[in-house]
Each structure stands twice: as structure tokens, then as C-alpha cells.
């Protein structure tokens, strides 16, 4: 629990006014050679994921899971009609309710843009099974759908995971 608190404090805590540009808008990132293309069977999006990661259809969303260590991307297109920021705020409330006692800390929650579209981002830490974790979620609307892209990793993996996060976001294309 202390690790999650320290992690949130180190990155500025609560608001959406962090010192660095949001992950959704950092420039200069390309999809690395060797990443695998993936097209949503319903045509809602296309993306590229790291080699060896497995797409897992979970009904309302698809996870792209790294073997072994628990990092994953989750993609969820939905027609719920919610705007990005209210959707993220609702998701945060739901997450807090489900993870009571898991040392949840908000790093930031606020508006941003994603590929030039209005968006909202939410970054947070929590403890899962005694292991500190960190998540980043960006939500935007395109093609009549709200797209939510979540990345989670162990807190110790977070700094080394930033290139994968930026590349995954760079390769995401709404249908």
C-alpha cells in the first residue's frame, strides 16, 4: 500500500495538470517493426500489439495480454453515448467501489486530446494481490462509438513500459 501512495505522490497526485504531456498526445512515436496487426471483428478499430501478446475476447472488451507478467492493454468500444470525461469519472467511481482497501490513488483525471479528438485520460495506482500496479486509460469518441483504451502494469514495470504504451496508442485506429 505504501508503494502505491509513494508512486502517486511522486507523480504529482490528483489533478489533470501533470508536468509532462499526456501519453495520448506525445509525439514522435511509431509502431515498432514486428508488432502484430489486429482488426476488431466488428470493425470498430484496428491496432498493432507487441509480438507474443495474445488477444483475449472478453465480450464487451478485448484484452491484449503479455505472457507471464501481467501487463495488458484493454480496448472497449461502446455505444453508451457518454462523453469522455463523465465516462472516466464514472469508471473511477466504479473502480474505487470494486477496489475498496486496495490503496487506490488517482495520479490524474482530466481532459486531453487523442489523435486530434477531444478525450479524457485517467491514470491511477492501486494494489492487487499485494502487488502495486499502475493504470492509464484514455477515452474518446469516433465513428459513433466511445473508445476506451486501458493499459495496466506492475508499478515496477511502469517506467520501462512507456515506449510500449506510446506505440500501442500510436497504432490504434478507430474503424
Short mmCIF file of C-alpha atoms in Angstrom, two decimals:
data_model
loop_
_atom_site.label_atom_id
_atom_site.label_comp_id
_atom_site.label_asym_id
_atom_site.label_seq_id
_atom_site.Cartn_x
_atom_site.Cartn_y
_atom_site.Cartn_z
CA UNK A 1 0.00 0.00 0.00
CA UNK A 2 2.80 2.41 0.82
CA UNK A 3 4.35 1.84 -2.59
CA UNK A 4 1.13 2.95 -4.31
CA UNK A 5 0.96 6.07 -2.18
CA UNK A 6 4.61 6.91 -2.89
CA UNK A 7 4.09 6.31 -6.61
CA UNK A 8 1.12 8.71 -6.75
CA UNK A 9 2.91 11.35 -4.70
CA UNK A 10 5.99 11.21 -6.90
CA UNK A 11 3.89 11.98 -9.99
CA UNK A 12 2.02 14.92 -8.58
CA UNK A 13 -1.06 13.30 -7.08
CA UNK A 14 -4.58 14.15 -8.04
CA UNK A 15 -5.33 16.51 -10.87
CA UNK A 16 -5.00 16.53 -14.61
CA UNK A 17 -2.27 19.17 -14.65
CA UNK A 18 0.76 16.87 -14.64
CA UNK A 19 4.22 18.12 -15.55
CA UNK A 20 4.52 16.08 -18.72
CA UNK A 21 2.33 15.84 -21.79
CA UNK A 22 -0.36 13.16 -21.57
CA UNK A 23 0.58 9.77 -23.01
CA UNK A 24 -2.26 10.13 -25.51
CA UNK A 25 -0.59 13.14 -27.14
CA UNK A 26 3.16 12.55 -27.02
CA UNK A 27 4.58 12.98 -30.49
CA UNK A 28 7.19 11.07 -32.44
CA UNK A 29 6.05 7.56 -31.57
CA UNK A 30 5.70 4.94 -34.28
CA UNK A 31 4.60 1.33 -34.13
CA UNK A 32 7.76 -0.79 -33.82
CA UNK A 33 8.71 -3.27 -36.53
CA UNK A 34 7.43 -6.73 -35.75
CA UNK A 35 4.30 -5.66 -33.92
CA UNK A 36 1.26 -7.73 -34.95
CA UNK A 37 -1.73 -6.15 -36.71
CA UNK A 38 -5.19 -6.78 -35.28
CA UNK A 39 -8.62 -5.81 -36.63
CA UNK A 40 -11.69 -5.85 -34.42
CA UNK A 41 -14.15 -8.42 -35.86
CA UNK A 42 -16.97 -5.84 -35.65
CA UNK A 43 -14.85 -3.25 -37.47
CA UNK A 44 -14.74 -0.78 -34.56
CA UNK A 45 -10.93 -0.41 -34.58
CA UNK A 46 -7.57 -1.60 -35.87
CA UNK A 47 -4.34 -1.68 -33.91
CA UNK A 48 -0.93 -3.27 -33.57
CA UNK A 49 0.25 -5.13 -30.48
CA UNK A 50 3.61 -6.46 -29.34
CA UNK A 51 4.64 -9.87 -30.70
CA UNK A 52 3.75 -12.70 -28.37
CA UNK A 53 0.87 -10.82 -26.73
CA UNK A 54 -2.45 -12.62 -27.05
CA UNK A 55 -5.80 -11.01 -27.88
CA UNK A 56 -8.45 -12.35 -25.47
CA UNK A 57 -12.11 -11.64 -26.29
CA UNK A 58 -13.90 -10.90 -23.03
CA UNK A 59 -17.27 -9.97 -24.54
CA UNK A 60 -17.64 -6.22 -24.10
CA UNK A 61 -13.88 -5.67 -24.44
CA UNK A 62 -10.71 -7.30 -25.72
CA UNK A 63 -7.55 -7.66 -23.68
CA UNK A 64 -4.11 -7.88 -25.30
CA UNK A 65 -2.13 -9.83 -22.71
CA UNK A 66 1.62 -10.21 -22.32
CA UNK A 67 2.66 -13.74 -21.38
CA UNK A 68 3.72 -14.17 -17.80
CA UNK A 69 3.98 -10.87 -16.02
CA UNK A 70 0.54 -9.26 -16.01
CA UNK A 71 0.88 -6.29 -18.37
CA UNK A 72 -2.12 -5.82 -20.64
CA UNK A 73 -3.96 -3.43 -22.91
CA UNK A 74 -7.76 -3.42 -22.84
CA UNK A 75 -9.83 -1.99 -25.68
CA UNK A 76 -13.54 -1.33 -25.29
CA UNK A 77 -15.62 0.37 -27.96
CA UNK A 78 -19.12 1.17 -26.71
CA UNK A 79 -22.22 2.96 -27.89
CA UNK A 80 -23.22 4.18 -24.41
CA UNK A 81 -23.34 7.82 -25.56
CA UNK A 82 -21.26 9.12 -22.64
CA UNK A 83 -18.82 11.93 -23.23
CA UNK A 84 -15.18 11.09 -22.41
CA UNK A 85 -14.74 12.96 -19.11
CA UNK A 86 -18.04 11.88 -17.50
CA UNK A 87 -17.27 8.32 -18.65
CA UNK A 88 -13.86 8.39 -16.97
CA UNK A 89 -15.34 9.90 -13.79
CA UNK A 90 -17.98 7.15 -13.69
CA UNK A 91 -15.34 4.49 -14.31
CA UNK A 92 -13.19 5.85 -11.49
CA UNK A 93 -16.13 5.73 -9.05
CA UNK A 94 -16.89 2.14 -10.09
CA UNK A 95 -13.22 1.15 -9.77
CA UNK A 96 -13.00 2.64 -6.27
CA UNK A 97 -16.12 0.74 -5.20
CA UNK A 98 -14.72 -2.56 -6.53
CA UNK A 99 -11.23 -2.00 -5.08
CA UNK A 100 -12.04 -0.82 -1.57
CA UNK A 101 -8.97 -1.33 0.60
CA UNK A 102 -6.62 -1.65 -2.40
CA UNK A 103 -4.77 1.64 -1.77
CA UNK A 104 -6.26 3.34 -4.84
CA UNK A 105 -4.66 6.71 -5.69
CA UNK A 106 -5.51 8.99 -8.59
CA UNK A 107 -2.45 10.28 -10.45
CA UNK A 108 -4.56 12.38 -12.81
CA UNK A 109 -8.02 12.57 -14.32
CA UNK A 110 -8.87 15.24 -16.86
CA UNK A 111 -9.37 16.28 -20.44
CA UNK A 112 -6.84 15.80 -23.21
CA UNK A 113 -6.92 15.03 -26.93
CA UNK A 114 -6.29 11.77 -28.75
CA UNK A 115 -5.32 11.97 -32.43
CA UNK A 116 -6.86 15.45 -32.50
CA UNK A 117 -10.15 14.34 -30.91
CA UNK A 118 -11.47 15.54 -27.54
CA UNK A 119 -10.63 12.88 -24.96
CA UNK A 120 -10.23 12.23 -21.26
CA UNK A 121 -7.44 10.39 -19.52
CA UNK A 122 -7.23 8.73 -16.15
CA UNK A 123 -4.03 7.50 -14.55
CA UNK A 124 -4.04 5.70 -11.21
CA UNK A 125 -2.28 3.31 -8.87
CA UNK A 126 -3.64 0.52 -6.68
CA UNK A 127 -2.53 -2.69 -5.03
CA UNK A 128 -3.75 -6.01 -6.47
CA UNK A 129 -2.98 -9.15 -4.50
CA UNK A 130 -0.24 -7.34 -2.59
CA UNK A 131 1.42 -6.12 -5.79
CA UNK A 132 1.45 -2.38 -6.60
CA UNK A 133 0.01 -1.70 -10.07
CA UNK A 134 -0.46 1.33 -12.27
CA UNK A 135 -3.01 2.04 -14.98
CA UNK A 136 -3.56 4.56 -17.75
CA UNK A 137 -6.92 4.87 -19.53
CA UNK A 138 -7.77 7.19 -22.42
CA UNK A 139 -11.32 7.58 -23.75
CA UNK A 140 -12.52 9.40 -26.86
CA UNK A 141 -15.42 9.33 -29.31
CA UNK A 142 -15.05 8.49 -33.01
CA UNK A 143 -17.29 6.89 -35.62
CA UNK A 144 -20.32 6.96 -33.33
CA UNK A 145 -18.56 4.94 -30.61
CA UNK A 146 -16.79 5.81 -27.41
CA UNK A 147 -13.40 4.09 -27.40
CA UNK A 148 -11.68 3.28 -24.11
CA UNK A 149 -8.06 2.08 -24.11
CA UNK A 150 -6.62 0.91 -20.80
CA UNK A 151 -3.03 -0.15 -20.06
CA UNK A 152 -2.04 -1.77 -16.78
CA UNK A 153 1.33 -2.95 -15.50
CA UNK A 154 3.06 -3.64 -12.24
CA UNK A 155 4.36 -0.42 -10.69
CA UNK A 156 7.93 -1.71 -11.01
CA UNK A 157 7.38 -2.19 -14.77
CA UNK A 158 5.78 1.21 -15.36
CA UNK A 159 8.86 3.26 -16.33
CA UNK A 160 10.08 0.58 -18.76
CA UNK A 161 6.57 0.20 -20.25
CA UNK A 162 6.18 3.75 -21.54
CA UNK A 163 7.51 3.02 -25.04
CA UNK A 164 5.01 0.16 -25.42
CA UNK A 165 2.17 2.37 -24.18
CA UNK A 166 3.02 5.15 -26.63
CA UNK A 167 3.43 2.69 -29.53
CA UNK A 168 0.11 0.97 -28.77
CA UNK A 169 -1.69 4.32 -28.71
CA UNK A 170 0.09 5.42 -31.90
CA UNK A 171 -1.11 2.29 -33.70
CA UNK A 172 -4.74 2.49 -32.60
CA UNK A 173 -7.17 3.45 -35.36
CA UNK A 174 -10.93 3.78 -34.88
CA UNK A 175 -12.92 1.85 -37.53
#
